[in-house]
mmCIF file of C-alpha atoms in Angstrom:
data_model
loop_
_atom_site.group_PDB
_atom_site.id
_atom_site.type_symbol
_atom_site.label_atom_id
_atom_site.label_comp_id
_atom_site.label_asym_id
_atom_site.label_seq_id
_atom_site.Cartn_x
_atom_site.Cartn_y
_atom_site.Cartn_z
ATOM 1 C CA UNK C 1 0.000 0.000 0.000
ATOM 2 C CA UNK C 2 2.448 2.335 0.881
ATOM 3 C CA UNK C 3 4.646 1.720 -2.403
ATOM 4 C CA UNK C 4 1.639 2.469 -4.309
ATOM 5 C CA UNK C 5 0.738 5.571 -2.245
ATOM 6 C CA UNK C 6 4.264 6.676 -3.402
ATOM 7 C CA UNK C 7 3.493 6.702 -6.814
ATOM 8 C CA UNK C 8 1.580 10.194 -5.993
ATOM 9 C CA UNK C 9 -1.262 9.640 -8.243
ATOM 10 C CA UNK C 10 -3.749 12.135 -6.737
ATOM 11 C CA UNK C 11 -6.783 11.453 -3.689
ATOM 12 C CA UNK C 12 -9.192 9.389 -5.954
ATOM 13 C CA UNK C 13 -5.972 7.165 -6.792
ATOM 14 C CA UNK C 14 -5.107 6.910 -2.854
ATOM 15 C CA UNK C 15 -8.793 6.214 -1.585
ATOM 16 C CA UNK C 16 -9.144 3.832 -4.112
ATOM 17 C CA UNK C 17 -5.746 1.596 -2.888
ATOM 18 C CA UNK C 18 -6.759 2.083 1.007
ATOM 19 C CA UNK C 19 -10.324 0.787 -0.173
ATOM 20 C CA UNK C 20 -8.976 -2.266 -2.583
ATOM 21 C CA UNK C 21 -6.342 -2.942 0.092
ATOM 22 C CA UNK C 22 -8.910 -2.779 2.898
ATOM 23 C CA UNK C 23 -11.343 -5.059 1.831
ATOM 24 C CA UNK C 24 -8.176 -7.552 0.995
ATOM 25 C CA UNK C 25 -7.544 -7.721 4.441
ATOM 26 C CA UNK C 26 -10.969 -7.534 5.702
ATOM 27 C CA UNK C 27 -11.965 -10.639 3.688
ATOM 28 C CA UNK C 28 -8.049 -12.307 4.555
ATOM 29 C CA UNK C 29 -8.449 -12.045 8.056
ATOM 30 C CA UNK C 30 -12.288 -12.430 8.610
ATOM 31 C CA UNK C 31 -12.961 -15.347 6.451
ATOM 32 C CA UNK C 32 -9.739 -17.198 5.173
ATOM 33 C CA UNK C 33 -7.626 -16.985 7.756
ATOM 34 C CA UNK C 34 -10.131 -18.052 10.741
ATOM 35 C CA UNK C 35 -9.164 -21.669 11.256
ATOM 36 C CA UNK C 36 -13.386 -22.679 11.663
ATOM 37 C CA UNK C 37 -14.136 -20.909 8.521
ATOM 38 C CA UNK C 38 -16.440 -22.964 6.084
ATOM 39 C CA UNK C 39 -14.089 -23.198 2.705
ATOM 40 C CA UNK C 40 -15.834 -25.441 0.791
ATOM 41 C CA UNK C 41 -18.527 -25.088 -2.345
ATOM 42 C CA UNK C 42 -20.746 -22.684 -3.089
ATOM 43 C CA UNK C 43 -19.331 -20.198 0.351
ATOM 44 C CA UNK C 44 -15.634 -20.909 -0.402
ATOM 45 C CA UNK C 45 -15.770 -20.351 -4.232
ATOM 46 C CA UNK C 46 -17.813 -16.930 -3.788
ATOM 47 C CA UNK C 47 -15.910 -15.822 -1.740
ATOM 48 C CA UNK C 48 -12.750 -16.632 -3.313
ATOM 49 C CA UNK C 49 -14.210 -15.121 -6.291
ATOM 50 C CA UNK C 50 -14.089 -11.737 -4.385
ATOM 51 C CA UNK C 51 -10.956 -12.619 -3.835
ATOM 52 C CA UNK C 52 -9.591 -12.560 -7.288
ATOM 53 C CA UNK C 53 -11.824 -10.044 -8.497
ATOM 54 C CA UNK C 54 -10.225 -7.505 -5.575
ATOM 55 C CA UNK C 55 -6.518 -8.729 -7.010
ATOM 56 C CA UNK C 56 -6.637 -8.640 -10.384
ATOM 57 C CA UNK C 57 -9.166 -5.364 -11.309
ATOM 58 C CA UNK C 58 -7.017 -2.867 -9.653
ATOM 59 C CA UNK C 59 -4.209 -3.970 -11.637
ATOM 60 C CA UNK C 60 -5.577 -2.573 -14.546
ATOM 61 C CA UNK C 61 -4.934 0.605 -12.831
ATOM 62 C CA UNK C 62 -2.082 0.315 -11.022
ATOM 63 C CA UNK C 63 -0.686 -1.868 -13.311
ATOM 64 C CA UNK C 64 2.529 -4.077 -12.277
ATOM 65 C CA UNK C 65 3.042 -2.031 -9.057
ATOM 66 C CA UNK C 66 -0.359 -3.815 -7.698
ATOM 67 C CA UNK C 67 1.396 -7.411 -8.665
ATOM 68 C CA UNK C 68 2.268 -8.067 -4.617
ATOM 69 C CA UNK C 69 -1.207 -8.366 -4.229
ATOM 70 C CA UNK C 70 -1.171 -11.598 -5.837
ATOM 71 C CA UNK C 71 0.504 -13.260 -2.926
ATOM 72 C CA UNK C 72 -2.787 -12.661 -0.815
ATOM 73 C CA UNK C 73 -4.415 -14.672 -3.808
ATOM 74 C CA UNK C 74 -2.268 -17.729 -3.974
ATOM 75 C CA UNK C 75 -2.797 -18.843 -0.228
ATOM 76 C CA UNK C 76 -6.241 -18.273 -0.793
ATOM 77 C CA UNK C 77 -6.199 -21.015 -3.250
ATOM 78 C CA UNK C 78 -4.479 -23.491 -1.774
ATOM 79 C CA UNK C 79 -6.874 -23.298 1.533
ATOM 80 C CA UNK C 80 -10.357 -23.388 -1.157
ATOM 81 C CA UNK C 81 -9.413 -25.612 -4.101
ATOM 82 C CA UNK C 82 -8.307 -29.322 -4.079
ATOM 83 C CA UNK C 83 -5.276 -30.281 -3.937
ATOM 84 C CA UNK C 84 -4.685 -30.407 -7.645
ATOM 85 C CA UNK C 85 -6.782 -27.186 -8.629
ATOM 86 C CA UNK C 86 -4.942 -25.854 -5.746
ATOM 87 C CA UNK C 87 -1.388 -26.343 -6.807
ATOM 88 C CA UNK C 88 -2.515 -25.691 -10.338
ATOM 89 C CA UNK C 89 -4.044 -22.295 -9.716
ATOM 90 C CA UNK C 90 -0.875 -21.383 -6.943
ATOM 91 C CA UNK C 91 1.779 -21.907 -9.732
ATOM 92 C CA UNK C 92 -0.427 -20.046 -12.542
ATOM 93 C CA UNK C 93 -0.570 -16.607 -10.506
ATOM 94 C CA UNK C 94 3.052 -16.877 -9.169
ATOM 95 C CA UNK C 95 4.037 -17.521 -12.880
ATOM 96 C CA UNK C 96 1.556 -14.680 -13.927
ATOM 97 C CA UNK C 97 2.913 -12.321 -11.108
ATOM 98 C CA UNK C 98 6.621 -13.070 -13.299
ATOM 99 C CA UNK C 99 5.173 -12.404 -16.413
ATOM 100 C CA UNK C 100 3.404 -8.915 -15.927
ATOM 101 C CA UNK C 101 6.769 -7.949 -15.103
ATOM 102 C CA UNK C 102 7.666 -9.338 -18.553
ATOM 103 C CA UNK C 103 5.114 -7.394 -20.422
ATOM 104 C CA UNK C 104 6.245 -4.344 -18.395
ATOM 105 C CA UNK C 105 9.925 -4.333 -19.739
ATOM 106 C CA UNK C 106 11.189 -5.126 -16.369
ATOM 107 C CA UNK C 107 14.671 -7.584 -17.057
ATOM 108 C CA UNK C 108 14.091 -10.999 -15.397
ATOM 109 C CA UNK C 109 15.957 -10.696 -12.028
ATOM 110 C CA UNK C 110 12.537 -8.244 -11.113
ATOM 111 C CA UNK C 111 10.850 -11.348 -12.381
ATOM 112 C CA UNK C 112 12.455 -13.791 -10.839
ATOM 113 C CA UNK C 113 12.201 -11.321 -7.442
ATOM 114 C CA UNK C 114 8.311 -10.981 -7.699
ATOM 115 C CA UNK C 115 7.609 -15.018 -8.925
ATOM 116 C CA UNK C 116 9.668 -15.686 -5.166
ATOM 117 C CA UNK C 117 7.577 -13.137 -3.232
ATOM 118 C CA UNK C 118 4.437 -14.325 -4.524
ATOM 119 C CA UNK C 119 5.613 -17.985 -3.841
ATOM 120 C CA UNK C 120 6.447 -16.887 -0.329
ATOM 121 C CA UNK C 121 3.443 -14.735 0.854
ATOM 122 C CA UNK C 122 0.960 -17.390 -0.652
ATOM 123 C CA UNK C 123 2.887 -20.600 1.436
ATOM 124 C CA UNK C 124 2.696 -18.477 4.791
ATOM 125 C CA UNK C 125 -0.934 -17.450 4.369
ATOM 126 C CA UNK C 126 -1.716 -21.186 3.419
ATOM 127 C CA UNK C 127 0.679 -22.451 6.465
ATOM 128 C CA UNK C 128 -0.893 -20.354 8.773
ATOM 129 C CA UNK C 129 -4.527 -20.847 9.354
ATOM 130 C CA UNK C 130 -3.399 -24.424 8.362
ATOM 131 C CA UNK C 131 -1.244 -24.343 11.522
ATOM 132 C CA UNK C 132 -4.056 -23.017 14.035
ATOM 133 C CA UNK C 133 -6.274 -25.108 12.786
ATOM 134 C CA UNK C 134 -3.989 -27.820 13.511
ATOM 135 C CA UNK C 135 -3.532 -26.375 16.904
ATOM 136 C CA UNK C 136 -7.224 -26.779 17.123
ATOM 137 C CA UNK C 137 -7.447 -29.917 16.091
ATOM 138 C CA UNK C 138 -4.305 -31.291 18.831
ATOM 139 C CA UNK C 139 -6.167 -29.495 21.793
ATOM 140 C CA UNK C 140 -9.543 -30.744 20.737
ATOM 141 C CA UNK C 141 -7.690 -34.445 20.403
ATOM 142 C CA UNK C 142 -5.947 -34.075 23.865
ATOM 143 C CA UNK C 143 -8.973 -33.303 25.612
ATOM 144 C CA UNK C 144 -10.905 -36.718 23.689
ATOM 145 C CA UNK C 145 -7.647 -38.605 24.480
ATOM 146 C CA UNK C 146 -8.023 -37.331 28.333
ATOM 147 C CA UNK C 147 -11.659 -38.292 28.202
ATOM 148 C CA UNK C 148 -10.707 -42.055 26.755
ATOM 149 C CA UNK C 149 -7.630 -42.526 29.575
ATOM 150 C CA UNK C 150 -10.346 -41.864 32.061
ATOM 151 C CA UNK C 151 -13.249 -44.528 30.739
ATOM 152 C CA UNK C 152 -10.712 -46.778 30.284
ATOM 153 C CA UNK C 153 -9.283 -46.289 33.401
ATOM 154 C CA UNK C 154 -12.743 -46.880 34.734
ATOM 155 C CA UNK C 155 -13.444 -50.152 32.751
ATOM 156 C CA UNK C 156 -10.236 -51.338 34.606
ATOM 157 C CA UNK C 157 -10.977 -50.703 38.056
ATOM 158 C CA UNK C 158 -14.556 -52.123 37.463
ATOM 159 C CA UNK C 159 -13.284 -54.956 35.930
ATOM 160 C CA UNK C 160 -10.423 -55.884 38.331
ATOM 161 C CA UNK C 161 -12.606 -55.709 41.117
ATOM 162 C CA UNK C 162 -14.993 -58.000 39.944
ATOM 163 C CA UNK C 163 -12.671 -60.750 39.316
ATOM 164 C CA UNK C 164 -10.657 -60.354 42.570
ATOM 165 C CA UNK C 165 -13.477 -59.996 44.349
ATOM 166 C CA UNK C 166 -15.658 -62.279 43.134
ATOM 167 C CA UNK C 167 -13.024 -65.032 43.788
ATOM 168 C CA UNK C 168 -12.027 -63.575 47.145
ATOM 169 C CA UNK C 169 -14.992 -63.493 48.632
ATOM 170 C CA UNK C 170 -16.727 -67.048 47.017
ATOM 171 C CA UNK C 171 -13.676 -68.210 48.434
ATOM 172 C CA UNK C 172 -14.385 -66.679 51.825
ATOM 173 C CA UNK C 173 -18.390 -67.509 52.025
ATOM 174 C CA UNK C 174 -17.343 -71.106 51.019
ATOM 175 C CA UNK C 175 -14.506 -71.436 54.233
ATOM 176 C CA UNK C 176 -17.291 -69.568 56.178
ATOM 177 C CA UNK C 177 -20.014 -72.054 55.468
ATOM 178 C CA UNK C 178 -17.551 -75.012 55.987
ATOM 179 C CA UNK C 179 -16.048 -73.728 59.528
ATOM 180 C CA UNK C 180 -20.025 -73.287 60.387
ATOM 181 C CA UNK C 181 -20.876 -76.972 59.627
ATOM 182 C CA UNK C 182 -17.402 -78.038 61.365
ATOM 183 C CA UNK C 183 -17.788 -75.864 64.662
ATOM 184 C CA UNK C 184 -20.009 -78.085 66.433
ATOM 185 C CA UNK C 185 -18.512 -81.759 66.248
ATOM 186 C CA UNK C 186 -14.736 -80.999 64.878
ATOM 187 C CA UNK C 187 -13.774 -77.585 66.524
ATOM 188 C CA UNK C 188 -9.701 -78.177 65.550
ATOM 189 C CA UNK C 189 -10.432 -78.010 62.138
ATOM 190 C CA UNK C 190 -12.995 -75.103 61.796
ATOM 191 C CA UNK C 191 -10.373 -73.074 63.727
ATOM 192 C CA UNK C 192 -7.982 -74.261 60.296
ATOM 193 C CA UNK C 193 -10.770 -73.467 58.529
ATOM 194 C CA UNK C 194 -10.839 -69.666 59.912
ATOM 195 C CA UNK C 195 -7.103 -69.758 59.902
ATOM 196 C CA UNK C 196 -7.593 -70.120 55.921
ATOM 197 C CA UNK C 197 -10.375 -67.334 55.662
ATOM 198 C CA UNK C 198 -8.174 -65.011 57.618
ATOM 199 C CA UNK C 199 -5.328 -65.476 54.615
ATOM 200 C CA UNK C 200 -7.700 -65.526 51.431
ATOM 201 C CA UNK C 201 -9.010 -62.103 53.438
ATOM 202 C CA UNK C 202 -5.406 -61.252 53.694
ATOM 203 C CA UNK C 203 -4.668 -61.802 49.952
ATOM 204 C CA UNK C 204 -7.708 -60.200 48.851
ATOM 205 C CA UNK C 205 -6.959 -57.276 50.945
ATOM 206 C CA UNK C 206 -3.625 -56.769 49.354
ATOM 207 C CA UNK C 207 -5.608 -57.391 45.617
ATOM 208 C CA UNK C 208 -7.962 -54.255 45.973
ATOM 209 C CA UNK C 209 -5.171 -52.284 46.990
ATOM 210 C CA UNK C 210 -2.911 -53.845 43.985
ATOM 211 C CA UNK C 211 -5.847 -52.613 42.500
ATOM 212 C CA UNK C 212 -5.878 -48.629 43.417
ATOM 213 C CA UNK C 213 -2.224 -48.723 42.617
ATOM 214 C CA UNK C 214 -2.526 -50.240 38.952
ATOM 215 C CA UNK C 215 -0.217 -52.783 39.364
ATOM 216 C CA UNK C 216 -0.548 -56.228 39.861
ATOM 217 C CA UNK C 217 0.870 -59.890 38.711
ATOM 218 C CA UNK C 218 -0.073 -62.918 39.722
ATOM 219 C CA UNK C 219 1.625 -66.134 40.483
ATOM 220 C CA UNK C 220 0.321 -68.806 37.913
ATOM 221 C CA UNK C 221 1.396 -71.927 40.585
ATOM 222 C CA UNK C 222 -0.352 -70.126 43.625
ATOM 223 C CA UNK C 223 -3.392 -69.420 41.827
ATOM 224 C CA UNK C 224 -3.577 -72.882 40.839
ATOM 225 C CA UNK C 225 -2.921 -74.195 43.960
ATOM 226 C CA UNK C 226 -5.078 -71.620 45.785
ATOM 227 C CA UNK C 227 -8.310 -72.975 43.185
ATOM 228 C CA UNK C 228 -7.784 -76.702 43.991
ATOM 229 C CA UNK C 229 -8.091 -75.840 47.761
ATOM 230 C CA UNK C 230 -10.979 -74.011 47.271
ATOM 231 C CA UNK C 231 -12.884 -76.317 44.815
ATOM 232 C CA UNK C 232 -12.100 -79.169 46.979
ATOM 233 C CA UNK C 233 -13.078 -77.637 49.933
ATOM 234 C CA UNK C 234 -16.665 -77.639 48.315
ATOM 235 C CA UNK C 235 -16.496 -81.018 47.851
ATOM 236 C CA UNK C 236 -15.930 -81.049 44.424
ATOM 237 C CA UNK C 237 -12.912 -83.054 43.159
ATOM 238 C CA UNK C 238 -10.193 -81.417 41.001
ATOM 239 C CA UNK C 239 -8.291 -83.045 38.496
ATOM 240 C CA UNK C 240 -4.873 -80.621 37.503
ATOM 241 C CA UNK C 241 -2.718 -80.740 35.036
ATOM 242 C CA UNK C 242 0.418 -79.032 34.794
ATOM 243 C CA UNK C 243 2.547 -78.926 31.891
ATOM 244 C CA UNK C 244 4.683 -75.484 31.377
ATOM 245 C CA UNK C 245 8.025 -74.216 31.642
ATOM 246 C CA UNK C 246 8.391 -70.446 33.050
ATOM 247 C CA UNK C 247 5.430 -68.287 31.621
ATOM 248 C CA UNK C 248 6.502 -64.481 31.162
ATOM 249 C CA UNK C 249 4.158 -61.719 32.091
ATOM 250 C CA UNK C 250 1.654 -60.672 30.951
ATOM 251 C CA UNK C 251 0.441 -64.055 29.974
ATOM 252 C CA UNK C 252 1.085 -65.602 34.137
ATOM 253 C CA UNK C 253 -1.357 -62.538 35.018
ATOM 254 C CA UNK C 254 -3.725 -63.466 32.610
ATOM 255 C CA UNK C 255 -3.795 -67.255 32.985
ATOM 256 C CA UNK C 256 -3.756 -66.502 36.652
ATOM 257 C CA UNK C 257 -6.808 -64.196 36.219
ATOM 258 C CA UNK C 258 -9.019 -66.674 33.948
ATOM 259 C CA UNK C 259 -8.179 -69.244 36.029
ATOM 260 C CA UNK C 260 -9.707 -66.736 39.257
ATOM 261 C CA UNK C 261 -12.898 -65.720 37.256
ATOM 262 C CA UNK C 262 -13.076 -70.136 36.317
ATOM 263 C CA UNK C 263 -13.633 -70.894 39.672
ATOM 264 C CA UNK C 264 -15.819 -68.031 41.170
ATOM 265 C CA UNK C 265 -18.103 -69.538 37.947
ATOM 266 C CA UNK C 266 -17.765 -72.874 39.157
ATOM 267 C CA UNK C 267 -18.707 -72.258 42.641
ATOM 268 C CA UNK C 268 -21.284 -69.891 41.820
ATOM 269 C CA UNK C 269 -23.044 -70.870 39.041
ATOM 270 C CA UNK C 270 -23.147 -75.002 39.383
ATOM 271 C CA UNK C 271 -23.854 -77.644 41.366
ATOM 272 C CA UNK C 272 -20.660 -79.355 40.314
ATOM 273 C CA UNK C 273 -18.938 -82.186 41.953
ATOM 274 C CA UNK C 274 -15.959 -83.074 39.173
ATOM 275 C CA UNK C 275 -13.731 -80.491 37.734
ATOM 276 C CA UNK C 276 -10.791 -80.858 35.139
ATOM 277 C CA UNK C 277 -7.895 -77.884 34.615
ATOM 278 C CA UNK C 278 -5.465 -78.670 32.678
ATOM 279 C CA UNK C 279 -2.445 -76.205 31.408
ATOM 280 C CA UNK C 280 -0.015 -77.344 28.654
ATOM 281 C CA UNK C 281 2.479 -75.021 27.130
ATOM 282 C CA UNK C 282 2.693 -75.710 22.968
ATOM 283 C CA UNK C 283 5.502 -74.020 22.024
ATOM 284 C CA UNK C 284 5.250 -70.293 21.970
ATOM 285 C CA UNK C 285 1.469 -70.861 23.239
ATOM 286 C CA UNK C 286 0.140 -72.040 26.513
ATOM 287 C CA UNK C 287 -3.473 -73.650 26.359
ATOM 288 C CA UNK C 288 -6.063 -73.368 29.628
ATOM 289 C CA UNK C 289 -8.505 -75.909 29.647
ATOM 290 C CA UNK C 290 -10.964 -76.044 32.052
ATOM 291 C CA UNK C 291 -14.283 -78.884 32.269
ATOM 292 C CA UNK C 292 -17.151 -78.962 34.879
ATOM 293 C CA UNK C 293 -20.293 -80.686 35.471
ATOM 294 C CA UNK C 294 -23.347 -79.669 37.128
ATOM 295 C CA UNK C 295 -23.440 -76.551 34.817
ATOM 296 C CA UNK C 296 -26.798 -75.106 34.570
ATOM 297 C CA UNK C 297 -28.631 -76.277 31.582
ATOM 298 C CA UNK C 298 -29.799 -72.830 30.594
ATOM 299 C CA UNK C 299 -28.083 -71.295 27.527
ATOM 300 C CA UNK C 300 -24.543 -69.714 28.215
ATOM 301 C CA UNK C 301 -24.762 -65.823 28.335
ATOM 302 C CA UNK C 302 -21.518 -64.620 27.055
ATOM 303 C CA UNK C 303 -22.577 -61.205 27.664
ATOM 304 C CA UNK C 304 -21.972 -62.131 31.812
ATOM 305 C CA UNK C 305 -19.374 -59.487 33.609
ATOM 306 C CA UNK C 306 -16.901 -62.793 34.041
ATOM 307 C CA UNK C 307 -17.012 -64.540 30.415
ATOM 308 C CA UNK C 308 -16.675 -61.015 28.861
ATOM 309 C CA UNK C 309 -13.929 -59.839 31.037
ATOM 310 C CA UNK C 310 -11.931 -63.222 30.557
ATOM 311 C CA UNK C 311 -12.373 -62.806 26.703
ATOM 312 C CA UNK C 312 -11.326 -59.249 26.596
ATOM 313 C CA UNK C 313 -7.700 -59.603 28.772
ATOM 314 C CA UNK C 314 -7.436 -62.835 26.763
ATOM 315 C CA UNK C 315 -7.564 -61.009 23.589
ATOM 316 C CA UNK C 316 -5.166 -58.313 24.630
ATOM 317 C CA UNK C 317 -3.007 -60.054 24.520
ATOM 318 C CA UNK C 318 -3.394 -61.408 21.395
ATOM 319 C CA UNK C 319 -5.073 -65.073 22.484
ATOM 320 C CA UNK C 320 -8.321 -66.626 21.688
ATOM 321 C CA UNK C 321 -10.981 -67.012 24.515
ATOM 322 C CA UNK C 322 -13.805 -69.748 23.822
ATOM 323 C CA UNK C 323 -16.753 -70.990 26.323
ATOM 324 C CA UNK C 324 -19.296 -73.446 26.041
ATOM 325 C CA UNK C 325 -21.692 -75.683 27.782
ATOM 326 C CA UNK C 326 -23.164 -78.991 26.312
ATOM 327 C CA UNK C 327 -24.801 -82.375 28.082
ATOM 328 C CA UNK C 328 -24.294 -80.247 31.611
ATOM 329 C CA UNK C 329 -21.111 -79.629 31.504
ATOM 330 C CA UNK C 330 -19.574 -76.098 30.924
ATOM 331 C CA UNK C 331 -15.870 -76.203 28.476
ATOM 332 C CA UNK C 332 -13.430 -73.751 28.743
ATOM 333 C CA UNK C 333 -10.566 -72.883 26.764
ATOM 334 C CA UNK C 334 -8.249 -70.179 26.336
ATOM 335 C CA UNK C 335 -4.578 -69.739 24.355
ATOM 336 C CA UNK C 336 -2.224 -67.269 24.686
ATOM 337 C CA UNK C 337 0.899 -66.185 23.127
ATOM 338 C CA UNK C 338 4.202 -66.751 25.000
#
């Protein structure tokens, strides 16, 4: 504005660049620029008709000295058009802003000069309201990200505490029950018996706190040898099978947790009186097996809190969760990666 001013050309010629130059900016920083502006068809192509109109009429005036204006232009462009058009239209006016130098006699390092300042003041009006509306975009995703840590975070807690609790405390209403029936003839051994409630109260103490702290493994051999006591304290008799080597986490966890959520099933949801586990390690897999009678005969709900949490930290991992019962007996099996 200011080089044109120079040029002296009288008070109409002056008001006219302040208007031209005015609107330019008005319609730069009020529409194209404003990172939640609507660019697309019909609003985008009006107004980047405007646009055009505002940059290339004066020139007819004001001939090349109104050529800078051109850089306002080729951003716009780029932020309206597809990428093709875009890129197509952005290298026709930088080309055009060398040639009306041309056709003014200038030599071809003023051509050269203006084809470079076009280039440049149409990338940086492109970059920029690309940029905030990037900026936009990362706090908008930070805040959805925060939002998703805390669900999740939720899902956790809900679902740890359902399968340590659930086993914990079946565990502890099954010792109680026993130590009740045992009080009155065999006192010795319902005092074992509360000796045994006190440490599965112990244990499950320490696994809602494990809990809060989001942290917690599990010992595969002491949560195997922690279910056989319990199902055979319900009179039901266990047949194990081990077959590993050393199991890495996160898989011990996970075995360790089916295994858990298996049991509370078993003592909560059947009348059984035979049980089968057995655990064989294939390779890089290990394979859970687990077989009870006495299911209940009605169809298997796999949308329960304990066959849908089993399936989902089975398939974490990246192992394969199946459940089924047939003839009253309820089949598990589960493989996971080593």
């Amino acid at each position: 504005m200011v080089h044109v001013l120079l040029l002296g050309r009288g008070t109409t010629h002056s008001a006219v660049v302040v208007t031209v130059i005015g609107a330019l900016a008005a319609i730069q920083l009020s529409y194209f620029s404003r990172p939640s502006a609507r660019l697309e068809f019909p609003t985008g192509h009006l107004a980047l008709t405007v646009h055009a109109l505002l940059v290339f009429l004066p020139m007819l005036l004001f001939g090349h000295t109104w050529i800078a204006a051109t850089g306002f232009l080729a951003g716009s462009v780029l932020l309206v058009l597809p990428r093709t058009a875009g890129w197509t239209a952005f290298t026709a006016i930088v080309i055009a802003a060398g040639g009306v130098h041309i056709s003014a006699g200038h030599d071809l390092t003023a051509a050269s000069l203006s084809i470079v300042t076009t280039a440049m003041a149409g990338l940086v009006l492109h970059g920029l309201p690309w940029l905030a509306a990037l900026a936009v975009k990362v706090d908008a995703t930070r805040s959805d990200l925060a939002d998703r840590a805390v669900a999740e975070e939720r899902i956790r807690v809900s679902r740890d505490l359902h399968d340590l609790l659930g086993y914990g405390l079946s565990a502890i209403k099954l010792k109680s029950e026993l130590s009740h029936r045992l009080l009155p003839d065999h006192p010795d051994q319902a005092r074992e018996t509360l000796g045994e409630i006190l440490d599965i109260t112990r244990h499950t103490l320490v696994d809602v706190r494990s809990v809060a702290l989001g942290y917690r493994l599990l010992s595969v051999e002491e949560t195997f040898c922690s279910a056989k006591a319990v199902l055979t304290s319900a009179n039901i008799t266990v047949n194990m099978e081990l077959d590993h080597g050393e199991i890495p986490e996160p898989a011990a966890t996970v075995l360790a947790t089916v295994l858990r959520e298996s049991v509370t099933n078993v003592l909560r949801h059947s009348r059984a009186e035979h049980c089968e586990i057995s655990l064989r390690q294939k390779e890089d897999l290990i394979e859970l097996q687990i077989m009870n009678d006495g299911a209940d005969e009605s169809p298997c709900d796999p949308s329960g809190s304990g066959v849908r949490n089993m399936t989902e930290r089975v398939d974490e991992i990246g192992g394969s969760f199946t459940s089924r019962r047939e003839s009253g007996r309820f089949h598990l099996h589960a493989q996971i990666p080593l």
